[in-house]
Amino acid sequence: MRFLPALTALSLTTLGVAVAAPPASAGGGAAALGPTASGYGGAIATVDPTATAVGLDVLRHGGNAVDAAIAAAATLGVTEPFSAGIGGGGFFVYYDAKRRSVSTIDGRETGPATMTEKYFIDPADGLPYDFAEARVSGLSVGVPGTLATWEAAARKWGTRSLAAGLRPAADVASRGFPVDATFRQQVTDNAAAFGQFDSTREIYLPGGAPPAVGTTLRNPDLADTYRLIARKGTGEFYRGAIADDLVSTVQDPPVADVPTGTWAYPIRPGELTKADLARYQLRFPSPTRSDYENLTVYGMNTPSSGGIAVSEALNIIEKGLPASATATDKLHYYLEASALAFADRNRHVGAYTSQQVVKQLVSDSWAAKRACQIDPAKALVKPVPPGDLTASGCTPAAVGGPTEQGQSTTNLTVADRWGNIVEYTFTIEQTGGNAMVVPGRGFLLNNELTDFNFAPTQGTAADPNLPGPGKRPRSSMSPTIVLKDGKPFLALGSPGGATIITTVLQVLLNRVELGMTLPEAMAAPRASQRNSAGIQAEAAFRTLHGPELIARGHTFGPDVAELGAATAIEFTRRGGYIASAEPTRRGGGAAAVVHPKR
Ligand code: GLU
């Protein structure tokens, strides 16, 4: 979200790209930040100008990429509270320039110890809960991993404490920030759910209605929570007074005596306990890794399916794409490879997928067994079946899988003057999470456990993403760092539920295969084929590419307003950065560099 006058639009008509020109200087206050900035000395891109300005300030004052990422992320918890915050989880990917190595933190939410496969089955009728009923409940809340992630990142790779990272965000929460149209819309969309809880409506429905655009929104409770954690440490959150409040919110949802608006479902309590919070553990899995021509692509391992699916689809494109491919051929392969990768992800990827299977799915030999199914002239009938991991040739048919889409989450990308990079996607799942602000603490809880499949989806085969005790739901978050000839080339990520995978893929494809600059690759209209009958596309994509793709047998579902809200940084050969956020999606993002000139 951002407050900016309209900027000059350059148009790259053949690919439907309209890119906002960067502002003359990206170095001013938050309001001066546009979606693109290039220069030196460090760079940052987030969806929000206040968060970008806070991160930029850290970079300017000698902080490294991790310090800036934590400060920006904590600020996003204030200004983008419906997408992410300390009530949720995420995946942090870090490139260490000195060691030339990529590490990750899995800060995914975790289910309660009592969680069973039938967790989202209504005992009254034996049927899965409706999504909305499961979402706005205590049941959907997993143990949040976000604070633990920030703390571990600060300790392992940062130069400043977590406390230092929380302070600027606490100041933003006390001082307040301007409500823009995106923020107001997100409250409006959630008004019925938010209106059920005093703690939520007090902050986000002042006077019983969504806050007006241009007003200042303050969250003193969240400021106090950040300051308390800064003083006393994360133990306060996982074992102390905040843990008490979080657990009572889950077990006894703070439903208002007289709610604002009506909610069609009972608001069910959840099972999370203080013991679940106290035993929360981060994981530090190796990144997924694959090659695409001279690029090395690092992504997030399980419990995210993001790294696996991005790598598998890229490998399939690399294997299948003819040397003389046209732009339409490339889009055709992008859509077909996405569908095949989604079929495999749905069948084979969950929190407990073995690393042997992960390696197989991101391998060139697996891509060859899948790419052989693509007909260059004709789209496959969707859903396509998943591949058989034991097959020796082109894999045979079985049963297709489901598709899903979320709209919440946020992503940020930071690079520092030393060449370290942070690519971080974090979320509370749906926009507005489970709609419950922990009373007196100012933050919304996640509904991440609804990322589990409520009932088996794979026919007679095992479903890898059913709930289980202490299990993490499968994610699609795809924070990605790409090296070219061994040196940083591109870091990118996006929100968007399962469409995250295709957005990351499409931006990469636009940049690497379709000859676009990074800002063009970000702005170009998007489409997502997640192994369902109709491609989900922005209207501009369908208008531009629909006729040629339909001629090849592709079908389009109803248009969607927008896909993703990505951020990215490209590393130029001369040691510079191109920081890039969305020009318009989700209200437009904010990019900045430390020195616009060398
Ligand atoms: N909960 C989703 C995931 O982990 C992200 C939600 C979204 O981006 O909308 O994949």
PDB file of C-alpha atoms and ligand atoms in Angstrom, residues 83 89 91 108-109 303-305 345 404-410 425-431 447-448 450-451 473-478 494-500 586, ligand 1:
ATOM      1  CA  SER A  83      -1.290 -10.018   6.311  1.00  0.00           C
ATOM      2  CA  GLY A  89       4.571 -17.628  10.931  1.00  0.00           C
ATOM      3  CA  PHE A  91       9.929 -18.671   6.063  1.00  0.00           C
ATOM      4  CA  ARG A 108       5.846 -22.168  10.372  1.00  0.00           C
ATOM      5  CA  GLU A 109       2.963 -22.438  12.818  1.00  0.00           C
ATOM      6  CA  PRO A 303       6.840 -27.783   5.238  1.00  0.00           C
ATOM      7  CA  SER A 304       6.592 -25.340   2.345  1.00  0.00           C
ATOM      8  CA  SER A 305       5.961 -26.810  -1.059  1.00  0.00           C
ATOM      9  CA  ARG A 345       3.017 -31.262  -4.823  1.00  0.00           C
ATOM     10  CA  GLU A 404      -6.463 -23.594  -3.307  1.00  0.00           C
ATOM     11  CA  GLN A 405      -5.853 -19.893  -3.080  1.00  0.00           C
ATOM     12  CA  GLY A 406      -5.377 -17.420  -0.254  1.00  0.00           C
ATOM     13  CA  GLN A 407      -5.057 -13.664  -0.353  1.00  0.00           C
ATOM     14  CA  SER A 408      -3.099 -12.711   2.718  1.00  0.00           C
ATOM     15  CA  THR A 409       0.590 -12.771   3.607  1.00  0.00           C
ATOM     16  CA  THR A 410       3.418 -10.378   2.842  1.00  0.00           C
ATOM     17  CA  THR A 425       7.611 -14.391   3.346  1.00  0.00           C
ATOM     18  CA  PHE A 426       5.402 -14.362   6.431  1.00  0.00           C
ATOM     19  CA  THR A 427       1.722 -14.565   7.075  1.00  0.00           C
ATOM     20  CA  ILE A 428      -1.265 -15.037   9.332  1.00  0.00           C
ATOM     21  CA  GLU A 429      -2.911 -17.037   6.447  1.00  0.00           C
ATOM     22  CA  GLN A 430      -6.190 -15.340   5.397  1.00  0.00           C
ATOM     23  CA  THR A 431      -6.368 -11.551   5.222  1.00  0.00           C
ATOM     24  CA  ASN A 447      -5.653 -19.321  11.006  1.00  0.00           C
ATOM     25  CA  GLU A 448      -2.717 -21.232   9.506  1.00  0.00           C
ATOM     26  CA  THR A 450      -6.656 -24.327   7.789  1.00  0.00           C
ATOM     27  CA  ASP A 451      -3.765 -24.902   5.342  1.00  0.00           C
ATOM     28  CA  PRO A 473       0.549 -27.420   7.578  1.00  0.00           C
ATOM     29  CA  ARG A 474       1.925 -27.447   4.047  1.00  0.00           C
ATOM     30  CA  SER A 475       2.627 -23.972   2.722  1.00  0.00           C
ATOM     31  CA  SER A 476       3.117 -22.488  -0.728  1.00  0.00           C
ATOM     32  CA  MET A 477       5.348 -19.669   0.402  1.00  0.00           C
ATOM     33  CA  SER A 478       8.312 -19.437  -1.960  1.00  0.00           C
ATOM     34  CA  SER A 494       5.171 -13.012  -3.012  1.00  0.00           C
ATOM     35  CA  PRO A 495       1.981 -13.606  -1.051  1.00  0.00           C
ATOM     36  CA  GLY A 496      -1.064 -15.211  -2.656  1.00  0.00           C
ATOM     37  CA  GLY A 497      -1.662 -18.675  -1.158  1.00  0.00           C
ATOM     38  CA  ALA A 498      -0.978 -21.396  -3.705  1.00  0.00           C
ATOM     39  CA  THR A 499      -0.618 -18.730  -6.435  1.00  0.00           C
ATOM     40  CA  ILE A 500       2.636 -17.698  -4.728  1.00  0.00           C
ATOM     41  CA  ARG A 586      -2.425  -4.460  -3.455  1.00  0.00           C
TER      42      ARG A 586
HETATM   43  N1  GLU B   1      -1.155 -19.729   4.241  1.00  0.00           N
HETATM   44  C1  GLU B   1      -0.596 -19.648   2.919  1.00  0.00           C
HETATM   45  C2  GLU B   1       0.617 -20.519   2.766  1.00  0.00           C
HETATM   46  O1  GLU B   1       1.333 -20.715   3.685  1.00  0.00           O
HETATM   47  C3  GLU B   1      -0.242 -18.261   2.572  1.00  0.00           C
HETATM   48  C4  GLU B   1      -1.474 -17.420   2.503  1.00  0.00           C
HETATM   49  C5  GLU B   1      -1.463 -16.425   1.404  1.00  0.00           C
HETATM   50  O2  GLU B   1      -0.447 -16.024   0.890  1.00  0.00           O
HETATM   51  O3  GLU B   1      -2.540 -16.014   1.034  1.00  0.00           O
HETATM   52  O4  GLU B   1       0.852 -21.014   1.717  1.00  0.00           O
END
